[in-house]
Amino acid sequence: MSLNIAKFGGTSVANIEAMSSCARVVMDNNATRVVVVSAAAGVTNYLVKLANEELTTEQTNEVIASIEQIEFAILAGLDSPPQVSVKLNELLSILRELAFHEEILHRPDLKDAMLSLGERMSSLLFAELLCQKGVQAENFDARKVIKTDSDFGQAVPDIALVAQQAEKLLKPELARTIIVTQGFVGSDELDNTTTLGRGGSDYTAALLAEALDADSCEIWTDVIGVYTTDPRITDQARPLPELSFEEAAEMATFGAKVLHPATMVPAVRKNIPVFVGSSREPEKGGTWIVKDCKHEPHFRALTRRRDQVLVTVKTPSMLYASGFLQQVFEILARHNLSVDLVTTSEIAVSLTIDNPPNSVRARLNRASIEDLKEISEVSVEEGFDLVTVVGNNMHSAAGVSSQIFESVKNYNLRLICYGANPHNISFLVSGADSTGVVKDLHRDLFEGN
Ligand code: ADP
Ligand code: ASP
Ligand code: MG
């Protein structure tokens, strides 16, 4: 029998009505035996606040009350047996304990324990909802299977171990019950709770699809598929029926929030088709992301990644000094910073680094800058966005770049990356300009043809 993994995002499990649509989606597909859920919308942001901000007791209590309100509203919509409410209260008391823990602001392991609670609560409640609808479903602790390193806040899964655990603990259960588990959450060698980075539930779903050799992986969210660009930027954006693995991977990497950046990696490894659709309107269909598309246009989509930091390191001695780049990248690697765009000149190298708000861990920290300063002059500029055109054969087709540059000729492009691969062209522009850049490109490349 075929196996499908279905993942439901934060807005899809935000309240009992939204959860009921998800339950219908699960029940409508016999192949769905594993369900991955995010925290209810808003909850992870509250948890990040509790984990990262110095709050007064009163403020802490207010944040906890906001979380309780969301969870209790869902519980109230269930005809739940008392043990569900007991379990929910247990999780909330762990939350309270962590929120008032004196080391919460300084211990990454405690922060991840805190962040995991949103998914642990929503999976408990969703499993119960399925049971009430007469479906055999069980809440399963994802930490037993999603084994990771100890890089709290951005943990890296151990693919072989995940496969082994899934084979041992999940596979034998699937004939008996639907498994409802947490996205985003894992555990390290010592069984400390870890998390996979914001938006990581998509990644969990793809990891489980890979580990269980699934036939498909569905990402159910609040839009009816992957669009030509974020529909929040322009109302002219339109859903795409089909995308290739490469295109989707580029889009995810370069900021299409609908897919966590790593989602496509396991899917590509095992050639598992990924579907993206709306849990509220499943009848409207969605996007199928597959290995080979029938049609591979030059321009497929536009993405935007906000909050980019531009770091320029400059040294007169770079001239002919081949070791300089190596030194720079060694420092970045030591601080676990991943670089997106790089340009070099004779004496300088500029690179961009992600610096999103609400991330669990600050990316560009003072220590990394200090280390760079040891070898060079360093300037750090903030407030940039990265806009990327995603498509096919962009490096080899005549006229492709001129069409793009014509469209953005009135904007100041701070950095351009073109040619590293056939699927994208990226520009760094000021945060204030990026909406205009995306709208203009969208008009010129996607509308009216
Ligand atoms: P979930 O909580 O279901 O994981 P997210 O908020 O993480 O949902 O992702 C869905 C959102 O991604 C959409 O509401 C949309 O605003 C945004 N988005 C960004 N780029 C795209 C795109 N190209 N296509 C569709 N949605 C996009
Ligand atoms: N709840 C987590 C977040 O908000 C993970 C996810 O939703 O995918 O980042
Ligand atoms: Mg998401």
mmCIF file of C-alpha atoms in Angstrom, residues 28-389:
data_model
loop_
_atom_site.group_PDB
_atom_site.id
_atom_site.type_symbol
_atom_site.label_atom_id
_atom_site.label_comp_id
_atom_site.label_asym_id
_atom_site.label_seq_id
_atom_site.Cartn_x
_atom_site.Cartn_y
_atom_site.Cartn_z
ATOM 1 C CA ASP A 28 -9.747 11.626 2.690
ATOM 2 C CA ASN A 29 -6.469 9.903 1.835
ATOM 3 C CA ASN A 30 -6.025 6.303 2.952
ATOM 4 C CA ALA A 31 -2.327 6.505 2.219
ATOM 5 C CA THR A 32 -1.792 9.127 4.947
ATOM 6 C CA ARG A 33 -0.388 7.197 7.885
ATOM 7 C CA VAL A 34 1.950 9.828 9.339
ATOM 8 C CA VAL A 35 0.837 13.339 10.247
ATOM 9 C CA VAL A 36 3.342 16.034 11.191
ATOM 10 C CA VAL A 37 2.051 19.169 12.881
ATOM 11 C CA SER A 38 3.480 22.588 13.648
ATOM 12 C CA ALA A 39 2.717 24.589 16.751
ATOM 13 C CA ALA A 40 -0.536 26.565 16.556
ATOM 14 C CA ALA A 41 0.093 29.907 14.804
ATOM 15 C CA GLY A 42 1.766 32.451 17.065
ATOM 16 C CA VAL A 43 2.815 29.998 19.756
ATOM 17 C CA THR A 44 6.437 29.536 18.645
ATOM 18 C CA ASN A 45 6.912 33.318 18.522
ATOM 19 C CA TYR A 46 5.685 33.527 22.114
ATOM 20 C CA LEU A 47 8.043 30.720 23.106
ATOM 21 C CA VAL A 48 10.986 32.478 21.422
ATOM 22 C CA LYS A 49 10.104 35.560 23.437
ATOM 23 C CA LEU A 50 10.134 33.591 26.676
ATOM 24 C CA ALA A 51 13.431 31.959 25.727
ATOM 25 C CA ASN A 52 15.266 35.044 24.502
ATOM 26 C CA GLU A 53 13.960 38.181 26.146
ATOM 27 C CA GLU A 54 14.547 39.522 29.583
ATOM 28 C CA LEU A 55 10.978 39.847 30.839
ATOM 29 C CA THR A 56 9.487 40.912 34.145
ATOM 30 C CA THR A 57 7.441 38.320 36.039
ATOM 31 C CA GLU A 58 4.313 40.113 34.935
ATOM 32 C CA GLN A 59 5.349 40.094 31.281
ATOM 33 C CA THR A 60 6.297 36.418 31.484
ATOM 34 C CA ASN A 61 2.896 35.597 32.943
ATOM 35 C CA GLU A 62 1.202 37.562 30.180
ATOM 36 C CA VAL A 63 3.017 35.631 27.452
ATOM 37 C CA ILE A 64 2.187 32.323 29.141
ATOM 38 C CA ALA A 65 -1.456 33.396 29.401
ATOM 39 C CA SER A 66 -1.532 34.149 25.662
ATOM 40 C CA ILE A 67 -0.245 30.656 24.898
ATOM 41 C CA GLU A 68 -2.720 29.077 27.315
ATOM 42 C CA GLN A 69 -5.548 30.937 25.671
ATOM 43 C CA ILE A 70 -4.712 29.438 22.265
ATOM 44 C CA GLU A 71 -4.297 25.895 23.591
ATOM 45 C CA PHE A 72 -7.321 25.934 25.912
ATOM 46 C CA ALA A 73 -9.522 27.269 23.112
ATOM 47 C CA ILE A 74 -8.618 24.206 21.052
ATOM 48 C CA LEU A 75 -9.104 21.896 24.008
ATOM 49 C CA ALA A 76 -12.537 23.431 24.606
ATOM 50 C CA GLY A 77 -13.514 22.523 21.057
ATOM 51 C CA LEU A 78 -12.725 18.863 21.720
ATOM 52 C CA ASP A 79 -14.942 16.436 23.569
ATOM 53 C CA SER A 80 -11.850 15.367 25.273
ATOM 54 C CA PRO A 81 -11.426 12.732 27.908
ATOM 55 C CA PRO A 82 -9.800 14.101 31.084
ATOM 56 C CA GLN A 83 -6.389 12.587 30.339
ATOM 57 C CA VAL A 84 -5.866 14.977 27.398
ATOM 58 C CA SER A 85 -6.413 17.967 29.606
ATOM 59 C CA VAL A 86 -4.085 16.429 32.205
ATOM 60 C CA LYS A 87 -1.365 15.990 29.559
ATOM 61 C CA LEU A 88 -1.848 19.509 28.227
ATOM 62 C CA ASN A 89 -1.512 20.895 31.738
ATOM 63 C CA GLU A 90 1.643 18.850 32.251
ATOM 64 C CA LEU A 91 3.175 20.460 29.162
ATOM 65 C CA LEU A 92 2.085 23.898 30.334
ATOM 66 C CA SER A 93 3.681 23.360 33.703
ATOM 67 C CA ILE A 94 6.957 22.384 31.999
ATOM 68 C CA LEU A 95 6.581 25.598 30.017
ATOM 69 C CA ARG A 96 6.113 27.656 33.167
ATOM 70 C CA GLU A 97 9.077 26.013 34.836
ATOM 71 C CA LEU A 98 11.330 26.750 31.860
ATOM 72 C CA ALA A 99 10.047 30.315 31.520
ATOM 73 C CA PHE A 100 11.094 31.055 35.097
ATOM 74 C CA HIS A 101 14.288 29.010 34.963
ATOM 75 C CA GLU A 102 17.134 31.304 35.940
ATOM 76 C CA GLU A 103 19.343 30.092 33.101
ATOM 77 C CA ILE A 104 16.797 30.170 30.279
ATOM 78 C CA LEU A 105 18.397 33.188 28.588
ATOM 79 C CA HIS A 106 21.815 31.554 28.518
ATOM 80 C CA ARG A 107 21.298 27.851 27.949
ATOM 81 C CA PRO A 108 20.553 26.792 24.357
ATOM 82 C CA ASP A 109 19.400 23.357 25.542
ATOM 83 C CA LEU A 110 16.733 24.930 27.743
ATOM 84 C CA LYS A 111 15.652 27.227 24.915
ATOM 85 C CA ASP A 112 15.080 24.263 22.627
ATOM 86 C CA ALA A 113 13.176 22.398 25.336
ATOM 87 C CA MET A 114 10.978 25.498 25.563
ATOM 88 C CA LEU A 115 10.543 25.840 21.781
ATOM 89 C CA SER A 116 9.490 22.211 21.394
ATOM 90 C CA LEU A 117 6.396 22.735 23.532
ATOM 91 C CA GLY A 118 4.264 24.333 20.822
ATOM 92 C CA GLU A 119 4.461 21.243 18.628
ATOM 93 C CA ARG A 120 4.100 18.919 21.601
ATOM 94 C CA MET A 121 0.828 20.603 22.567
ATOM 95 C CA SER A 122 -0.629 20.805 19.053
ATOM 96 C CA SER A 123 0.195 17.169 18.257
ATOM 97 C CA LEU A 124 -1.492 16.032 21.459
ATOM 98 C CA LEU A 125 -4.634 17.965 20.553
ATOM 99 C CA PHE A 126 -4.687 16.970 16.881
ATOM 100 C CA ALA A 127 -4.285 13.264 17.666
ATOM 101 C CA GLU A 128 -7.224 13.572 20.024
ATOM 102 C CA LEU A 129 -9.334 15.296 17.382
ATOM 103 C CA LEU A 130 -8.698 12.433 14.952
ATOM 104 C CA CYS A 131 -9.638 9.893 17.615
ATOM 105 C CA GLN A 132 -12.903 11.711 18.218
ATOM 106 C CA LYS A 133 -13.677 11.464 14.544
ATOM 107 C CA GLY A 134 -13.357 7.702 14.832
ATOM 108 C CA VAL A 135 -9.864 7.451 13.379
ATOM 109 C CA GLN A 136 -7.276 5.277 15.089
ATOM 110 C CA ALA A 137 -4.524 7.837 15.773
ATOM 111 C CA GLU A 138 -1.735 8.169 18.313
ATOM 112 C CA ASN A 139 0.497 11.008 19.362
ATOM 113 C CA PHE A 140 4.124 9.987 18.889
ATOM 114 C CA ASP A 141 7.220 11.671 20.334
ATOM 115 C CA ALA A 142 9.294 12.812 17.319
ATOM 116 C CA ARG A 143 12.400 13.002 19.512
ATOM 117 C CA LYS A 144 12.665 9.215 19.407
ATOM 118 C CA VAL A 145 13.181 9.301 15.647
ATOM 119 C CA ILE A 146 14.526 12.715 14.602
ATOM 120 C CA LYS A 147 18.020 12.239 16.030
ATOM 121 C CA THR A 148 20.269 15.270 15.547
ATOM 122 C CA ASP A 149 23.557 16.798 16.576
ATOM 123 C CA SER A 150 23.612 19.193 19.528
ATOM 124 C CA ASP A 151 23.574 22.440 17.568
ATOM 125 C CA PHE A 152 20.585 23.754 19.494
ATOM 126 C CA GLY A 153 18.296 26.052 17.526
ATOM 127 C CA GLN A 154 19.556 24.769 14.196
ATOM 128 C CA ALA A 155 20.217 21.098 14.804
ATOM 129 C CA VAL A 156 21.362 18.898 11.941
ATOM 130 C CA PRO A 157 19.673 15.500 11.622
ATOM 131 C CA ASP A 158 21.692 12.308 11.417
ATOM 132 C CA ILE A 159 20.074 10.794 8.328
ATOM 133 C CA ALA A 160 21.246 7.218 8.934
ATOM 134 C CA LEU A 161 20.097 7.258 12.542
ATOM 135 C CA VAL A 162 16.743 8.796 11.626
ATOM 136 C CA ALA A 163 16.227 6.002 9.087
ATOM 137 C CA GLN A 164 17.187 3.375 11.645
ATOM 138 C CA GLN A 165 14.865 4.746 14.312
ATOM 139 C CA ALA A 166 11.989 5.163 11.873
ATOM 140 C CA GLU A 167 12.396 1.587 10.711
ATOM 141 C CA LYS A 168 12.434 0.307 14.273
ATOM 142 C CA LEU A 169 9.848 2.500 15.976
ATOM 143 C CA LEU A 170 7.521 3.892 13.342
ATOM 144 C CA LYS A 171 7.246 1.444 10.493
ATOM 145 C CA PRO A 172 5.797 -1.421 12.566
ATOM 146 C CA GLU A 173 3.044 0.897 13.868
ATOM 147 C CA LEU A 174 1.752 2.209 10.572
ATOM 148 C CA ALA A 175 -0.539 -0.711 9.767
ATOM 149 C CA ARG A 176 -2.179 -0.324 13.163
ATOM 150 C CA THR A 177 -2.536 3.421 13.629
ATOM 151 C CA ILE A 178 -2.059 6.853 12.145
ATOM 152 C CA ILE A 179 0.931 8.484 13.800
ATOM 153 C CA VAL A 180 0.586 12.154 14.755
ATOM 154 C CA THR A 181 3.958 13.670 15.538
ATOM 155 C CA GLN A 182 5.699 16.996 16.049
ATOM 156 C CA GLY A 183 7.467 18.875 13.323
ATOM 157 C CA PHE A 184 10.559 20.971 14.095
ATOM 158 C CA VAL A 185 11.604 18.908 17.127
ATOM 159 C CA GLY A 186 14.348 16.336 17.570
ATOM 160 C CA SER A 187 16.820 15.118 20.135
ATOM 161 C CA ASP A 188 20.575 14.715 20.377
ATOM 162 C CA GLU A 189 22.745 11.803 21.435
ATOM 163 C CA LEU A 190 22.108 12.518 25.113
ATOM 164 C CA ASP A 191 18.365 12.821 24.462
ATOM 165 C CA ASN A 192 18.381 16.578 24.971
ATOM 166 C CA THR A 193 15.561 18.195 22.991
ATOM 167 C CA THR A 194 16.741 20.034 19.871
ATOM 168 C CA THR A 195 14.997 22.061 17.144
ATOM 169 C CA LEU A 196 15.638 22.278 13.402
ATOM 170 C CA GLY A 197 15.381 26.056 12.879
ATOM 171 C CA ARG A 198 12.301 28.211 12.340
ATOM 172 C CA GLY A 199 9.824 26.732 9.902
ATOM 173 C CA GLY A 200 11.449 23.330 10.424
ATOM 174 C CA SER A 201 8.263 21.241 10.424
ATOM 175 C CA ASP A 202 8.375 21.001 6.620
ATOM 176 C CA TYR A 203 11.849 19.540 6.987
ATOM 177 C CA THR A 204 10.626 16.987 9.543
ATOM 178 C CA ALA A 205 7.923 15.830 7.133
ATOM 179 C CA ALA A 206 10.451 15.385 4.330
ATOM 180 C CA LEU A 207 12.885 13.593 6.667
ATOM 181 C CA LEU A 208 10.186 11.143 7.723
ATOM 182 C CA ALA A 209 9.105 10.635 4.120
ATOM 183 C CA GLU A 210 12.689 9.752 3.293
ATOM 184 C CA ALA A 211 13.175 7.517 6.327
ATOM 185 C CA LEU A 212 9.942 5.615 5.696
ATOM 186 C CA ASP A 213 10.377 5.427 1.927
ATOM 187 C CA ALA A 214 7.080 7.229 1.439
ATOM 188 C CA ASP A 215 5.452 7.638 -1.946
ATOM 189 C CA SER A 216 4.544 11.284 -1.343
ATOM 190 C CA CYS A 217 4.884 14.116 1.139
ATOM 191 C CA GLU A 218 2.182 16.755 1.490
ATOM 192 C CA ILE A 219 2.762 20.221 2.917
ATOM 193 C CA TRP A 220 -0.636 21.636 3.873
ATOM 194 C CA THR A 221 -0.544 25.355 4.566
ATOM 195 C CA ASP A 222 -2.529 28.589 4.128
ATOM 196 C CA VAL A 223 -2.018 29.041 0.362
ATOM 197 C CA ILE A 224 -3.174 26.868 -2.530
ATOM 198 C CA GLY A 225 0.330 25.910 -3.603
ATOM 199 C CA VAL A 226 3.651 27.499 -4.396
ATOM 200 C CA TYR A 227 3.084 30.801 -6.214
ATOM 201 C CA THR A 228 5.100 32.762 -8.751
ATOM 202 C CA THR A 229 6.028 34.907 -5.760
ATOM 203 C CA ASP A 230 4.853 35.464 -2.209
ATOM 204 C CA PRO A 231 1.156 36.380 -2.653
ATOM 205 C CA ARG A 232 1.610 38.829 0.208
ATOM 206 C CA ILE A 233 3.908 40.909 -1.999
ATOM 207 C CA THR A 234 1.641 41.163 -5.030
ATOM 208 C CA ASP A 235 -1.925 40.105 -5.688
ATOM 209 C CA GLN A 236 -0.829 39.238 -9.205
ATOM 210 C CA ALA A 237 1.078 36.192 -7.923
ATOM 211 C CA ARG A 238 -0.431 32.952 -9.181
ATOM 212 C CA PRO A 239 -0.191 29.347 -8.039
ATOM 213 C CA LEU A 240 2.045 27.014 -10.026
ATOM 214 C CA PRO A 241 0.635 23.557 -10.827
ATOM 215 C CA GLU A 242 4.069 21.983 -11.170
ATOM 216 C CA LEU A 243 7.668 22.685 -10.144
ATOM 217 C CA SER A 244 10.876 20.722 -10.492
ATOM 218 C CA PHE A 245 12.924 19.622 -7.485
ATOM 219 C CA GLU A 246 15.668 22.060 -8.476
ATOM 220 C CA GLU A 247 13.328 25.009 -8.827
ATOM 221 C CA ALA A 248 11.630 24.292 -5.507
ATOM 222 C CA ALA A 249 14.981 23.835 -3.764
ATOM 223 C CA GLU A 250 16.169 27.214 -5.083
ATOM 224 C CA MET A 251 12.922 28.875 -4.040
ATOM 225 C CA ALA A 252 13.093 27.396 -0.552
ATOM 226 C CA THR A 253 16.735 28.381 -0.135
ATOM 227 C CA PHE A 254 16.152 31.914 -1.352
ATOM 228 C CA GLY A 255 13.223 32.784 0.854
ATOM 229 C CA ALA A 256 9.928 31.253 -0.325
ATOM 230 C CA LYS A 257 8.720 30.776 3.222
ATOM 231 C CA VAL A 258 6.150 28.204 2.140
ATOM 232 C CA LEU A 259 8.972 25.605 2.239
ATOM 233 C CA HIS A 260 11.723 25.425 4.862
ATOM 234 C CA PRO A 261 15.086 25.764 3.056
ATOM 235 C CA ALA A 262 16.070 22.133 3.636
ATOM 236 C CA THR A 263 12.728 20.543 2.740
ATOM 237 C CA MET A 264 13.691 19.427 -0.726
ATOM 238 C CA VAL A 265 16.954 17.761 0.285
ATOM 239 C CA PRO A 266 15.492 14.463 1.586
ATOM 240 C CA ALA A 267 12.827 14.478 -1.147
ATOM 241 C CA VAL A 268 15.493 14.736 -3.833
ATOM 242 C CA ARG A 269 17.596 11.970 -2.270
ATOM 243 C CA LYS A 270 14.687 9.533 -2.476
ATOM 244 C CA ASN A 271 12.830 11.042 -5.442
ATOM 245 C CA ILE A 272 9.663 11.635 -3.406
ATOM 246 C CA PRO A 273 7.086 13.987 -4.973
ATOM 247 C CA VAL A 274 6.099 16.847 -2.662
ATOM 248 C CA PHE A 275 2.654 18.432 -2.775
ATOM 249 C CA VAL A 276 1.847 21.918 -1.437
ATOM 250 C CA GLY A 277 -1.780 22.898 -0.910
ATOM 251 C CA SER A 278 -4.237 24.707 1.352
ATOM 252 C CA SER A 279 -5.692 22.762 4.268
ATOM 253 C CA ARG A 280 -8.671 25.126 4.273
ATOM 254 C CA GLU A 281 -9.377 24.640 0.571
ATOM 255 C CA PRO A 282 -7.987 21.218 -0.356
ATOM 256 C CA GLU A 283 -10.413 20.979 -3.277
ATOM 257 C CA LYS A 284 -8.525 23.793 -5.020
ATOM 258 C CA GLY A 285 -5.558 21.507 -5.658
ATOM 259 C CA GLY A 286 -2.005 22.713 -5.314
ATOM 260 C CA THR A 287 1.545 22.419 -6.556
ATOM 261 C CA TRP A 288 3.238 19.113 -7.305
ATOM 262 C CA ILE A 289 7.004 19.272 -6.972
ATOM 263 C CA VAL A 290 8.515 16.472 -9.025
ATOM 264 C CA LYS A 291 11.856 15.353 -10.409
ATOM 265 C CA ASP A 292 11.112 16.211 -14.020
ATOM 266 C CA CYS A 293 8.614 18.776 -15.176
ATOM 267 C CA LYS A 294 6.997 18.776 -18.572
ATOM 268 C CA HIS A 295 7.758 22.438 -18.999
ATOM 269 C CA GLU A 296 10.894 24.233 -17.767
ATOM 270 C CA PRO A 297 10.559 27.951 -18.462
ATOM 271 C CA HIS A 298 13.414 30.453 -18.131
ATOM 272 C CA PHE A 299 11.466 32.331 -15.459
ATOM 273 C CA ARG A 300 9.501 30.335 -12.944
ATOM 274 C CA ALA A 301 9.243 32.399 -9.779
ATOM 275 C CA LEU A 302 10.613 35.247 -7.664
ATOM 276 C CA THR A 303 11.641 35.007 -4.071
ATOM 277 C CA ARG A 304 12.640 37.487 -1.421
ATOM 278 C CA ARG A 305 14.707 36.882 1.669
ATOM 279 C CA ARG A 306 14.606 39.692 4.154
ATOM 280 C CA ASP A 307 17.061 40.806 6.828
ATOM 281 C CA GLN A 308 20.332 40.201 5.064
ATOM 282 C CA VAL A 309 23.572 41.538 6.443
ATOM 283 C CA LEU A 310 26.313 42.543 4.048
ATOM 284 C CA VAL A 311 29.781 41.957 5.409
ATOM 285 C CA THR A 312 32.773 43.319 3.547
ATOM 286 C CA VAL A 313 36.258 42.261 4.554
ATOM 287 C CA LYS A 314 39.041 44.167 3.036
ATOM 288 C CA THR A 315 42.758 43.792 3.122
ATOM 289 C CA PRO A 316 45.440 45.388 0.991
ATOM 290 C CA SER A 317 47.378 42.168 1.267
ATOM 291 C CA MET A 318 44.708 40.208 -0.581
ATOM 292 C CA LEU A 319 46.428 41.089 -3.777
ATOM 293 C CA TYR A 320 47.754 37.767 -5.001
ATOM 294 C CA ALA A 321 47.307 36.268 -1.550
ATOM 295 C CA SER A 322 45.401 33.120 -2.267
ATOM 296 C CA GLY A 323 45.096 32.173 1.404
ATOM 297 C CA PHE A 324 42.928 35.150 2.316
ATOM 298 C CA LEU A 325 39.597 33.738 1.198
ATOM 299 C CA GLN A 326 40.417 30.527 2.955
ATOM 300 C CA GLN A 327 41.091 32.408 6.196
ATOM 301 C CA VAL A 328 37.814 34.307 5.915
ATOM 302 C CA PHE A 329 35.806 31.152 5.302
ATOM 303 C CA GLU A 330 37.558 29.308 8.102
ATOM 304 C CA ILE A 331 36.435 31.979 10.541
ATOM 305 C CA LEU A 332 32.871 31.847 9.226
ATOM 306 C CA ALA A 333 32.857 28.062 9.454
ATOM 307 C CA ARG A 334 34.161 28.183 13.007
ATOM 308 C CA HIS A 335 31.217 30.398 13.930
ATOM 309 C CA ASN A 336 28.799 28.218 11.991
ATOM 310 C CA LEU A 337 27.764 31.071 9.717
ATOM 311 C CA SER A 338 26.457 30.113 6.350
ATOM 312 C CA VAL A 339 27.101 32.501 3.522
ATOM 313 C CA ASP A 340 24.745 33.047 0.606
ATOM 314 C CA LEU A 341 26.230 35.451 -1.886
ATOM 315 C CA VAL A 342 29.888 36.168 -2.323
ATOM 316 C CA THR A 343 31.646 38.628 -4.582
ATOM 317 C CA THR A 344 35.312 39.380 -4.625
ATOM 318 C CA SER A 345 37.449 42.206 -5.906
ATOM 319 C CA GLU A 346 41.157 42.648 -5.842
ATOM 320 C CA ILE A 347 41.375 43.583 -2.205
ATOM 321 C CA ALA A 348 37.971 42.823 -0.746
ATOM 322 C CA VAL A 349 35.370 40.136 -0.405
ATOM 323 C CA SER A 350 31.705 40.893 0.242
ATOM 324 C CA LEU A 351 29.293 38.317 1.489
ATOM 325 C CA THR A 352 25.739 38.164 2.722
ATOM 326 C CA ILE A 353 24.527 36.411 5.833
ATOM 327 C CA ASP A 354 20.981 35.780 6.995
ATOM 328 C CA ASN A 355 19.924 37.641 10.105
ATOM 329 C CA PRO A 356 16.236 36.919 10.591
ATOM 330 C CA PRO A 357 14.319 38.249 13.572
ATOM 331 C CA ASN A 358 12.725 35.682 15.862
ATOM 332 C CA SER A 359 15.407 33.167 15.140
ATOM 333 C CA VAL A 360 16.424 31.106 18.063
ATOM 334 C CA ARG A 361 20.056 31.961 17.801
ATOM 335 C CA ALA A 362 21.627 35.242 16.737
ATOM 336 C CA ARG A 363 23.579 34.582 13.558
ATOM 337 C CA LEU A 364 26.179 37.233 13.153
ATOM 338 C CA ASN A 365 27.637 37.722 16.578
ATOM 339 C CA ARG A 366 30.293 40.020 17.921
ATOM 340 C CA ALA A 367 32.805 37.203 18.299
ATOM 341 C CA SER A 368 32.751 36.371 14.585
ATOM 342 C CA ILE A 369 33.291 40.025 13.624
ATOM 343 C CA GLU A 370 36.161 40.307 16.108
ATOM 344 C CA ASP A 371 37.810 37.262 14.567
ATOM 345 C CA LEU A 372 37.456 38.718 11.075
ATOM 346 C CA LYS A 373 38.936 41.979 12.312
ATOM 347 C CA GLU A 374 42.066 40.094 13.302
ATOM 348 C CA ILE A 375 42.844 39.533 9.634
ATOM 349 C CA SER A 376 41.210 42.451 7.840
ATOM 350 C CA GLU A 377 39.156 45.611 7.894
ATOM 351 C CA VAL A 378 35.523 44.698 8.352
ATOM 352 C CA SER A 379 32.372 46.623 7.545
ATOM 353 C CA VAL A 380 28.909 45.393 8.394
ATOM 354 C CA GLU A 381 25.847 46.893 6.713
ATOM 355 C CA GLU A 382 22.306 45.883 7.574
ATOM 356 C CA GLY A 383 18.855 46.427 6.109
ATOM 357 C CA PHE A 384 19.183 44.534 2.846
ATOM 358 C CA ASP A 385 16.883 42.050 1.146
ATOM 359 C CA LEU A 386 17.852 39.399 -1.341
ATOM 360 C CA VAL A 387 15.627 39.110 -4.410
ATOM 361 C CA THR A 388 16.046 36.027 -6.583
ATOM 362 C CA VAL A 389 14.691 35.113 -9.988
#
